[in-house]
Each structure stands twice: as structure tokens, then as C-alpha cells.
JSON list of C-alpha atoms in Angstrom, two decimals:
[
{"chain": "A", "resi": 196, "resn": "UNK", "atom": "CA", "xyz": [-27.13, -19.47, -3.05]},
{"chain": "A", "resi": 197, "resn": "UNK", "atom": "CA", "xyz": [-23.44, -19.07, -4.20]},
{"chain": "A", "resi": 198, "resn": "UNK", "atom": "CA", "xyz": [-22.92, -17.13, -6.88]},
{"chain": "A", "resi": 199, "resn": "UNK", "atom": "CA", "xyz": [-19.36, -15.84, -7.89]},
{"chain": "A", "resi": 200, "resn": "UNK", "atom": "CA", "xyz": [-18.50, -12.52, -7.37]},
{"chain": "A", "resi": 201, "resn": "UNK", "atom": "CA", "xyz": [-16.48, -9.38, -9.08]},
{"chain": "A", "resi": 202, "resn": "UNK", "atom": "CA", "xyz": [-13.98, -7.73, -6.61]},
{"chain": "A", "resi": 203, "resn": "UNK", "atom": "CA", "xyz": [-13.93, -4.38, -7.79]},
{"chain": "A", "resi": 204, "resn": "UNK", "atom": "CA", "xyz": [-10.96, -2.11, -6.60]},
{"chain": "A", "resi": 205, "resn": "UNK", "atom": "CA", "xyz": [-12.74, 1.96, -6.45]},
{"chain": "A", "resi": 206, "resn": "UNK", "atom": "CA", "xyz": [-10.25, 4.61, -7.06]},
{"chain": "A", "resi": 207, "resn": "UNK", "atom": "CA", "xyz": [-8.99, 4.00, -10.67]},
{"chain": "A", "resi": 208, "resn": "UNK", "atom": "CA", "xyz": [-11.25, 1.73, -11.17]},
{"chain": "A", "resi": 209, "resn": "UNK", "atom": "CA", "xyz": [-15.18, 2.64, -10.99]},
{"chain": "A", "resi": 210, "resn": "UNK", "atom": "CA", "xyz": [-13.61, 6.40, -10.36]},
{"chain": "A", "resi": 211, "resn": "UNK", "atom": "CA", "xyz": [-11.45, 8.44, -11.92]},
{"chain": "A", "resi": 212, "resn": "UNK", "atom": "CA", "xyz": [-8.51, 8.30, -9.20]},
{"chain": "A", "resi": 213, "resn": "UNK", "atom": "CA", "xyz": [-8.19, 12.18, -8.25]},
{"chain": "A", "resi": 214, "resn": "UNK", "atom": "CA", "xyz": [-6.55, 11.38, -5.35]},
{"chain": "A", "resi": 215, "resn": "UNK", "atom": "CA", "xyz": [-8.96, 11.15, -1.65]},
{"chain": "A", "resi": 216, "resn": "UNK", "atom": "CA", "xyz": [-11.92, 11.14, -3.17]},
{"chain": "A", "resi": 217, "resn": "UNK", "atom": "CA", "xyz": [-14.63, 11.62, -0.81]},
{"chain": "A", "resi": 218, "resn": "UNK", "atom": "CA", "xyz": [-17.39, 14.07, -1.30]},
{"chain": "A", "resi": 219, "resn": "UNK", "atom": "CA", "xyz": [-20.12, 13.57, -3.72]},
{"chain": "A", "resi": 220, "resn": "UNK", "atom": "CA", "xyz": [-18.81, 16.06, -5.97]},
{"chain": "A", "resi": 221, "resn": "UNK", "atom": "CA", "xyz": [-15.32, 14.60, -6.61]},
{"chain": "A", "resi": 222, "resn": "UNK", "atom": "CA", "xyz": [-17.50, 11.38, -8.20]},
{"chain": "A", "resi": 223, "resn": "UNK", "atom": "CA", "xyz": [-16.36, 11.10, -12.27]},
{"chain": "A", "resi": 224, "resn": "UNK", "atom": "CA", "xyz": [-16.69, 7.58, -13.30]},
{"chain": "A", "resi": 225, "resn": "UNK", "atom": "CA", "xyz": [-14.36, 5.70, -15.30]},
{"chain": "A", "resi": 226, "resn": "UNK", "atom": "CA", "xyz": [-15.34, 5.58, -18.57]},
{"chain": "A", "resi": 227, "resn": "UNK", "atom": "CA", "xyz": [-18.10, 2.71, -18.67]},
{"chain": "A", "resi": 228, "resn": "UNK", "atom": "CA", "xyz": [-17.91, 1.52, -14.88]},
{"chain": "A", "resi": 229, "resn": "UNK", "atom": "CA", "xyz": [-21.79, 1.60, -14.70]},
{"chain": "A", "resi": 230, "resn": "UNK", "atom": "CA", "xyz": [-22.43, 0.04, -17.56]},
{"chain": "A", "resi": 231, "resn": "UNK", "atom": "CA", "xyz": [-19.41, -2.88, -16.86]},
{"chain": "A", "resi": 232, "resn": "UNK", "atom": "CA", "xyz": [-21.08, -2.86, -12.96]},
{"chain": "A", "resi": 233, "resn": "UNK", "atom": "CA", "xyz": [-24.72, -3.42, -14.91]},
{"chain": "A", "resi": 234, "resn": "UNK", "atom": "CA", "xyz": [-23.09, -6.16, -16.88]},
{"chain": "A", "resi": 235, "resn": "UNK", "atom": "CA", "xyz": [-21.69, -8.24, -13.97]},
{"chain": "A", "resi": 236, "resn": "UNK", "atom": "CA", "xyz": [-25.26, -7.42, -11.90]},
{"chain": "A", "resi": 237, "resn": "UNK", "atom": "CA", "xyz": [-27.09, -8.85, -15.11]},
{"chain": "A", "resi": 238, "resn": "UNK", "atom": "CA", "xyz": [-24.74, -12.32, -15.39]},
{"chain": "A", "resi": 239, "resn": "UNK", "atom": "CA", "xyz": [-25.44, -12.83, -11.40]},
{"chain": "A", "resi": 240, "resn": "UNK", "atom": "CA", "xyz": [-22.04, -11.88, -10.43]},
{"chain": "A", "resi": 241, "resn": "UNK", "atom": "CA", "xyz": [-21.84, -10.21, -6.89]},
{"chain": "A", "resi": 242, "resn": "UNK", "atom": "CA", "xyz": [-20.52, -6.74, -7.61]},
{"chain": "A", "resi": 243, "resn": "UNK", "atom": "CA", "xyz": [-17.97, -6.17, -4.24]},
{"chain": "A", "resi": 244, "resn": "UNK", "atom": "CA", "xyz": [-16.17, -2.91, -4.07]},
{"chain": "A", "resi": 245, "resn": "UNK", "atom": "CA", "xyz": [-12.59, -3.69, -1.91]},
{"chain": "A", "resi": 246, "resn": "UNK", "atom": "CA", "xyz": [-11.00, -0.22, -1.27]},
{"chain": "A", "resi": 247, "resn": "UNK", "atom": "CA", "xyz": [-8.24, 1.52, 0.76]},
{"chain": "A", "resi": 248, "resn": "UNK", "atom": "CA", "xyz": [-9.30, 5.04, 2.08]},
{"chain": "A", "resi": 249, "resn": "UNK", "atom": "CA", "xyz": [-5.73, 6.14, 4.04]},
{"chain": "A", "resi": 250, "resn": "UNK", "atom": "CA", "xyz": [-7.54, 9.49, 3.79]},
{"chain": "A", "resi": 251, "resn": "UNK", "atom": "CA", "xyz": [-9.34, 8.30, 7.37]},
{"chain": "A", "resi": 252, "resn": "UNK", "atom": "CA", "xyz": [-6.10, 7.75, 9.11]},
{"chain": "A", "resi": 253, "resn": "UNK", "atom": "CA", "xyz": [-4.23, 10.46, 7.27]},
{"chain": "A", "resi": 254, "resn": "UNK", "atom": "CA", "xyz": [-7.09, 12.70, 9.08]},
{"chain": "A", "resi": 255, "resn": "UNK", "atom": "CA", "xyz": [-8.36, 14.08, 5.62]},
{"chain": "A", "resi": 256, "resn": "UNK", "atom": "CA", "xyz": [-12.02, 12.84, 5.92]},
{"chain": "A", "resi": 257, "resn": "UNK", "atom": "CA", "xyz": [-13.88, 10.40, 8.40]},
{"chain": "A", "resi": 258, "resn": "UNK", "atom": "CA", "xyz": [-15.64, 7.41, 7.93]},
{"chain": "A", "resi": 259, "resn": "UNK", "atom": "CA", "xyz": [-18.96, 8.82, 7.56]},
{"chain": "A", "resi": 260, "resn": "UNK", "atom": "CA", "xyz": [-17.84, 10.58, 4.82]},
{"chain": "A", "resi": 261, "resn": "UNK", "atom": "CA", "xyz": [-16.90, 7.61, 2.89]},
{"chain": "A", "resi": 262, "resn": "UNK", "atom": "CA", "xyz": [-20.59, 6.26, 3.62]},
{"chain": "A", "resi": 263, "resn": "UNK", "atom": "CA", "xyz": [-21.96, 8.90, 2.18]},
{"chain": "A", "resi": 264, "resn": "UNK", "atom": "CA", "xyz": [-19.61, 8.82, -0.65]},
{"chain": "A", "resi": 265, "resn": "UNK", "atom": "CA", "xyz": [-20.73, 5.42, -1.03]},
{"chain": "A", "resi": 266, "resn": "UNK", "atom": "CA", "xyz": [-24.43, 5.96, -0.67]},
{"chain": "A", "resi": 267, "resn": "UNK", "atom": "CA", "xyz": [-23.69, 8.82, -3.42]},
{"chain": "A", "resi": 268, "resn": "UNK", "atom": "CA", "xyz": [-22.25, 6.13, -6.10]},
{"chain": "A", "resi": 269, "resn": "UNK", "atom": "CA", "xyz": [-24.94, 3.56, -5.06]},
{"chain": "A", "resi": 270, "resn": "UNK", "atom": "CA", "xyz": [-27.48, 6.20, -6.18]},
{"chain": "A", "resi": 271, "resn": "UNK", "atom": "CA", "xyz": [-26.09, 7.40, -9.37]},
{"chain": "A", "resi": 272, "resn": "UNK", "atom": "CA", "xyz": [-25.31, 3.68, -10.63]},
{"chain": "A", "resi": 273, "resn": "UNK", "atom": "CA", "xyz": [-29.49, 2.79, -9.65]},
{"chain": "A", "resi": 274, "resn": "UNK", "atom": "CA", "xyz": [-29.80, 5.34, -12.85]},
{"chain": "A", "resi": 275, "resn": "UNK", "atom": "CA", "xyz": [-27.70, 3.41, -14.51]},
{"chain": "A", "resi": 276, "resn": "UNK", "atom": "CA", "xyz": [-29.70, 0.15, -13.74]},
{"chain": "A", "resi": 277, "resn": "UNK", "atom": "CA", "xyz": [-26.74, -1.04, -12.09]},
{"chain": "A", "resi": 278, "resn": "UNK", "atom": "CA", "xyz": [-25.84, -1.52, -8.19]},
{"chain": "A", "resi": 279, "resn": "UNK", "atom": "CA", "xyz": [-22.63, -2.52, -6.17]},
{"chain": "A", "resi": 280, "resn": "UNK", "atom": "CA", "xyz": [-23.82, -5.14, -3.96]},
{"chain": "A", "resi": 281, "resn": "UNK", "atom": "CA", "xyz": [-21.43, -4.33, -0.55]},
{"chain": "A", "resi": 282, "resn": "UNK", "atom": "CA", "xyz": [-18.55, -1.66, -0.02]},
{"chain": "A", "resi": 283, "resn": "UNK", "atom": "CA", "xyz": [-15.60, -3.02, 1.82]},
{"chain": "A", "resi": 284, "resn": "UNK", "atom": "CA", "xyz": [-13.07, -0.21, 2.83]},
{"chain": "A", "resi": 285, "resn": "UNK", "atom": "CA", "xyz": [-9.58, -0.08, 4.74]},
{"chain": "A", "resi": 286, "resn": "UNK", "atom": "CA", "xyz": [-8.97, 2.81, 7.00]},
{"chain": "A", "resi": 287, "resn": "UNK", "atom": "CA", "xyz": [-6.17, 2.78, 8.00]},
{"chain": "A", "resi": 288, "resn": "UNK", "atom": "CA", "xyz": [-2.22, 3.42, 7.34]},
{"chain": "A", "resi": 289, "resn": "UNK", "atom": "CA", "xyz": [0.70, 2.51, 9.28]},
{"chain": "A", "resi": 290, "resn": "UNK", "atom": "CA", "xyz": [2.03, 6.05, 9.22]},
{"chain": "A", "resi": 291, "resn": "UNK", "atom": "CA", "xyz": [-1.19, 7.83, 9.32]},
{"chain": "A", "resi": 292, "resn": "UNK", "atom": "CA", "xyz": [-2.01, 10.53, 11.45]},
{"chain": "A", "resi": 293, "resn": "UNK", "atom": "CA", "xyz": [-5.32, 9.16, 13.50]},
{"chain": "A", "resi": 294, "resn": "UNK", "atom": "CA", "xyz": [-3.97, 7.75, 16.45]},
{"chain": "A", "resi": 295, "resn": "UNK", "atom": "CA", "xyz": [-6.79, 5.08, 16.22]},
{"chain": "A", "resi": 296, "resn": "UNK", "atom": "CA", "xyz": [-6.51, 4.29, 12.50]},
{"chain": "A", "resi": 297, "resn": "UNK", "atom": "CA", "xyz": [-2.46, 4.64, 12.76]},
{"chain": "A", "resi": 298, "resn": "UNK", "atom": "CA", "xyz": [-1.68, 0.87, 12.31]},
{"chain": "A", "resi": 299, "resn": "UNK", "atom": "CA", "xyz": [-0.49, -1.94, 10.37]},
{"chain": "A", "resi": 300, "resn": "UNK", "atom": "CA", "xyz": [-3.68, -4.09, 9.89]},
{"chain": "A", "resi": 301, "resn": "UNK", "atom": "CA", "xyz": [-4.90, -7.29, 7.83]},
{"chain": "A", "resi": 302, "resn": "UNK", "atom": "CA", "xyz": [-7.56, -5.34, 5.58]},
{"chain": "A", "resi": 303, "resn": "UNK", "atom": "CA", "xyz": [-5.34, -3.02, 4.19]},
{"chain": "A", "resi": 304, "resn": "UNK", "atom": "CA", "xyz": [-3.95, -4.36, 0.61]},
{"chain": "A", "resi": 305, "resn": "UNK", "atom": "CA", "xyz": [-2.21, -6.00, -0.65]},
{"chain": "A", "resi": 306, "resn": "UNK", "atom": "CA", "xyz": [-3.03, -8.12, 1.92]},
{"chain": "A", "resi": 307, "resn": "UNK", "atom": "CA", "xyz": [-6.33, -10.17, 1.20]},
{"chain": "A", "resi": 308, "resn": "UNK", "atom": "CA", "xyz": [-8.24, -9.17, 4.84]},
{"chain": "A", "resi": 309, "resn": "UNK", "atom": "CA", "xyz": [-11.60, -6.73, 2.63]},
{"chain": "A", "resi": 310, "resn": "UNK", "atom": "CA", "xyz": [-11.49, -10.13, 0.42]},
{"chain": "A", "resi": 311, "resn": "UNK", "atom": "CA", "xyz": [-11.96, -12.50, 3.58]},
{"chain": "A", "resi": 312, "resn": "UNK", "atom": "CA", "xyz": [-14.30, -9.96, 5.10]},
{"chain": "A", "resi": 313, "resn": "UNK", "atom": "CA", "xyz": [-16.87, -9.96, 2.08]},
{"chain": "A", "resi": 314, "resn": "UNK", "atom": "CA", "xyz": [-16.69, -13.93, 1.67]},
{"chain": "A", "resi": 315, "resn": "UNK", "atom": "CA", "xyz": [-17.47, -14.20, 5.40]},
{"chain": "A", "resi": 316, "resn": "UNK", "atom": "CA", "xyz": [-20.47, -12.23, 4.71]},
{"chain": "A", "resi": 317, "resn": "UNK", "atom": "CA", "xyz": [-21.67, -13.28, 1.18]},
{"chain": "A", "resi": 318, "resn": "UNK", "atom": "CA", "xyz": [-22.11, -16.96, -0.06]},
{"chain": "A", "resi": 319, "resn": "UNK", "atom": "CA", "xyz": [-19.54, -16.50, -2.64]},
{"chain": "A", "resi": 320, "resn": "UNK", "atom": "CA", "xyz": [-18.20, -18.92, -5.29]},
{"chain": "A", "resi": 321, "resn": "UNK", "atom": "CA", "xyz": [-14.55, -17.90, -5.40]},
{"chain": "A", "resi": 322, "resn": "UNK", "atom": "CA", "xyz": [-13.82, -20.43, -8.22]},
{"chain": "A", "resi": 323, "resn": "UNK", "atom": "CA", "xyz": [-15.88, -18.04, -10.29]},
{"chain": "A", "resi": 324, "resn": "UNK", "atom": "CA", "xyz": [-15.10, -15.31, -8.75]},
{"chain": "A", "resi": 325, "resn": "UNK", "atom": "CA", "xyz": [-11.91, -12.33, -9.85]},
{"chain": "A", "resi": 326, "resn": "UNK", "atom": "CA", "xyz": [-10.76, -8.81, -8.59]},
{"chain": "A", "resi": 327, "resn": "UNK", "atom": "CA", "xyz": [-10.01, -5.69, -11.02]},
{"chain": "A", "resi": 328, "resn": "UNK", "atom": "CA", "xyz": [-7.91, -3.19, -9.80]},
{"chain": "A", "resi": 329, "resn": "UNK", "atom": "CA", "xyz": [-5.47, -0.37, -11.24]},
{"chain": "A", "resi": 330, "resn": "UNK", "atom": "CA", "xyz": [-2.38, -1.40, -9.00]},
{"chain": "A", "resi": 331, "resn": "UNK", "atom": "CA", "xyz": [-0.25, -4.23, -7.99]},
{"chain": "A", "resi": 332, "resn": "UNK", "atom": "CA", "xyz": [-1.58, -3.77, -4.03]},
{"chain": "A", "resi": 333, "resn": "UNK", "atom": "CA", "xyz": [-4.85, -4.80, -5.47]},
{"chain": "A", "resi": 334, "resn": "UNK", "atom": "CA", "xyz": [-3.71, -7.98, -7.73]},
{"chain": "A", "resi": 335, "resn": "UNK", "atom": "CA", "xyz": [-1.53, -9.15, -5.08]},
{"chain": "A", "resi": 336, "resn": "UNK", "atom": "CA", "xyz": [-4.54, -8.99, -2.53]},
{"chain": "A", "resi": 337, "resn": "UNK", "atom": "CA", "xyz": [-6.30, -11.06, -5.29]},
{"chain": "A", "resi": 338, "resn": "UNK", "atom": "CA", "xyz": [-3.21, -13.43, -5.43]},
{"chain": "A", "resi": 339, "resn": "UNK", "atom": "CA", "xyz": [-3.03, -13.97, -1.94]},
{"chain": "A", "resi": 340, "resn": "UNK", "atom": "CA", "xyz": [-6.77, -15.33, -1.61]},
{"chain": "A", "resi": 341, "resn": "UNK", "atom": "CA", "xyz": [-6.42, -17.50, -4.36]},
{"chain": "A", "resi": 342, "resn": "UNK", "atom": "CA", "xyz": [-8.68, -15.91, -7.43]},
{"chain": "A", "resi": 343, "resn": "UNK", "atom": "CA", "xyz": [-7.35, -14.17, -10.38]},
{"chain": "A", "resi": 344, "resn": "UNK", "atom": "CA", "xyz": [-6.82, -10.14, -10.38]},
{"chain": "A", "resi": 345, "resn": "UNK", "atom": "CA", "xyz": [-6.83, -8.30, -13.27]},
{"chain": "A", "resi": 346, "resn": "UNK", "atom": "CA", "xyz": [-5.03, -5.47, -13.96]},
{"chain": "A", "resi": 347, "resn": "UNK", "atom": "CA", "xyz": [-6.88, -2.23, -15.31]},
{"chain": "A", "resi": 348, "resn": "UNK", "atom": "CA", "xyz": [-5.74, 0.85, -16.85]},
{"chain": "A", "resi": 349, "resn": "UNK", "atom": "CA", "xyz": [-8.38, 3.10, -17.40]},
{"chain": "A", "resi": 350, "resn": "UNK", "atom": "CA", "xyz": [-5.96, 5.09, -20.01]},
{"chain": "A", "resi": 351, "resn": "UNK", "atom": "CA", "xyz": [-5.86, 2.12, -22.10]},
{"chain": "A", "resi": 352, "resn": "UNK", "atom": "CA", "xyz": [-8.69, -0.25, -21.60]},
{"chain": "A", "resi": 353, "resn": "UNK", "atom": "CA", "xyz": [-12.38, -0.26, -21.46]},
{"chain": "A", "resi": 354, "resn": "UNK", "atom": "CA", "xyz": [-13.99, -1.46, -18.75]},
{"chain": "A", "resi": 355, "resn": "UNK", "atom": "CA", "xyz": [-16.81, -2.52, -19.99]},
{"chain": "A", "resi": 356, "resn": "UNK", "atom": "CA", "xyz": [-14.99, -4.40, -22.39]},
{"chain": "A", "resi": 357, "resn": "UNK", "atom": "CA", "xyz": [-12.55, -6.04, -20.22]},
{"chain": "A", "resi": 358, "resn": "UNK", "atom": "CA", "xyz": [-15.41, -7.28, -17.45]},
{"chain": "A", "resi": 359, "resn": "UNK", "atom": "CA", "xyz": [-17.40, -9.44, -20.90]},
{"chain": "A", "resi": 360, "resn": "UNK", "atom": "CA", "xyz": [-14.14, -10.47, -21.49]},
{"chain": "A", "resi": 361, "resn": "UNK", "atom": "CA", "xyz": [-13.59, -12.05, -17.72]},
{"chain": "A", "resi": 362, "resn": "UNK", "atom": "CA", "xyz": [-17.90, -13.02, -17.33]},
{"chain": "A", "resi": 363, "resn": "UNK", "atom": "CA", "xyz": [-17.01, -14.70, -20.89]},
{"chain": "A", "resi": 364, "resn": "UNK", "atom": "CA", "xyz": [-13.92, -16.86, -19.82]},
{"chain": "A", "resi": 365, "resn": "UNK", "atom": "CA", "xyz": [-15.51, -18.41, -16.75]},
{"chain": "A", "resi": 366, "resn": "UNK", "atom": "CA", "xyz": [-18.97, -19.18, -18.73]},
{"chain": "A", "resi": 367, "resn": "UNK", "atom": "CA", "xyz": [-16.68, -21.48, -20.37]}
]
């Protein structure tokens, strides 16, 4: 069944952005980002988390650590009532240091190759459907598959707050 879906950037975001997070310890959640997450799970939004981790080609951590990393968030949010429905991640970096993960690639954004990924995979109803993230990389990406992108500052906004204000405007 289609159902839209909420493209959720993760550093900055649904995390505070401390820079490489990757071990379950380094997890401190944005003000409200389980409660916003619980929100768009509860008004049958898919909940898709689009993220760049350069850490893997910069050699600072390796994919299983973002799985695990992931797994880790997936489990605190289920105390929170809320879930992320699929991770979508970018390892690499042009100028990384991982021979294998050193390249220019189509999932890294702000080009829109995690968004084309997840809609492959997920029966998604993009004219529903928008992407929060806390830089311009991530709103372009949003731009350049067609659906709005929000802009978020955690400093200034509430997340919670902002995601009713988006569920609200396509109800409409």
C-alpha cells in the first residue's frame, strides 16, 4: 500500500551532530526526535533515515559499526513507542581514505541516489512525502527528486513541532 514517507536526514537531525557519530554511546537525541519520529509512525508516514557516514571512507569506523549504531537508535526509539522504518547510508567520499569507499558516487548528497534507493524498496507516495535535514546537501537531495526538504535547526526549532506542522499541511 503506498503511504507517503518522512526522509529524515540523522546527524543534526534525530542526533545531536557531534561529529562521526558511531558508537552507541555518542547517541544524544535532538531534542524531541522520538517523539516527532512517534508522530510521523502514528499518521502512517514511512519514517526513512537518508544519511552520509564519510567516517567509512575516511577510515574512522566501518560499516558494521554504523549497523550497530543503527540497531542502537532503533532500540532506544521502541521505548519511545516510536521506530525508523529503513536506514539508508552513504559511505563514501571522493577524497576519503578507503581505497574502496574513495569515490565520487550517486548516493552521496546532495545528490538524490539514498532517496531513489528507499523508493525502489518501499511503495512510497512521494506526493505526500518530504525530507528534513540540517544542511543544504540534504534539501538539495530533496530538490533534486522532486519532494519538498525542509530545513532544520535544532538550535532554533522543535522538531516535534515542525514534523505536525509538515503531517498538517499535506492532510490538507
Amino acid at each position: 500500500m503506498m503511504r507517503p514517507a518522512a526522509f529524515l536526514d540523522r546527524d543534526g537531525v534525530l542526533n545531536v551532530d557531534h561529529g562521526y557519530a558511531h558508537r552507541p554511546e555518542q547517541l544524544d537525541w535532538v531534542a524531541g526526535a522520538p517523539e516527532a519520529v512517534r508522530l510521523l509512525n502514528e499518521a502512517g508516514y514511512y519514517v526513512i533515515v537518508v544519511t552520509n557516514q564519510s567516517g567509512v571512507a575516511r577510515g574512522y569506523y566501518d560499516e558494521g559499526a554504523i549497523l550497530r549504531f543503527h540497531a542502537y537508535m532503533q532500540e532506544r526509539l521502541g521505548e519511545h513507542g516510536a521506530r525508523i522504518d529503513a536506514f539508508y547510508y552513504c559511505p563514501h567520499h571522493p577524497r576519503g581514505s578507503v581505497k574502496e569507499f574513495a569515490v565520487d558516487c550517486a548516493c552521496r548528497k546532495p545528490l538524490p541516489g539514498l532517496l531513489a534507493q528507499a523508493v525502489g524498496d518501499w511503495p512510497v507516495d512521494l506526493s505526500r512525502s518530504f525530507m528534513i535535514g540540517d544542511r543544504d546537501s540534504d534539501i538539495a537531495a530533496a530538490a533534486a527528486f522532486n519532494i519538498p526538504g525542509i530545513k532544520f535547526d535544532a538550535n532554533t526549532q522543535s522538531l516535534p513541532a515542525l514534523v505536525r506542522q509538515e503531517i498538517a499541511a499535506r492532510d490538507r
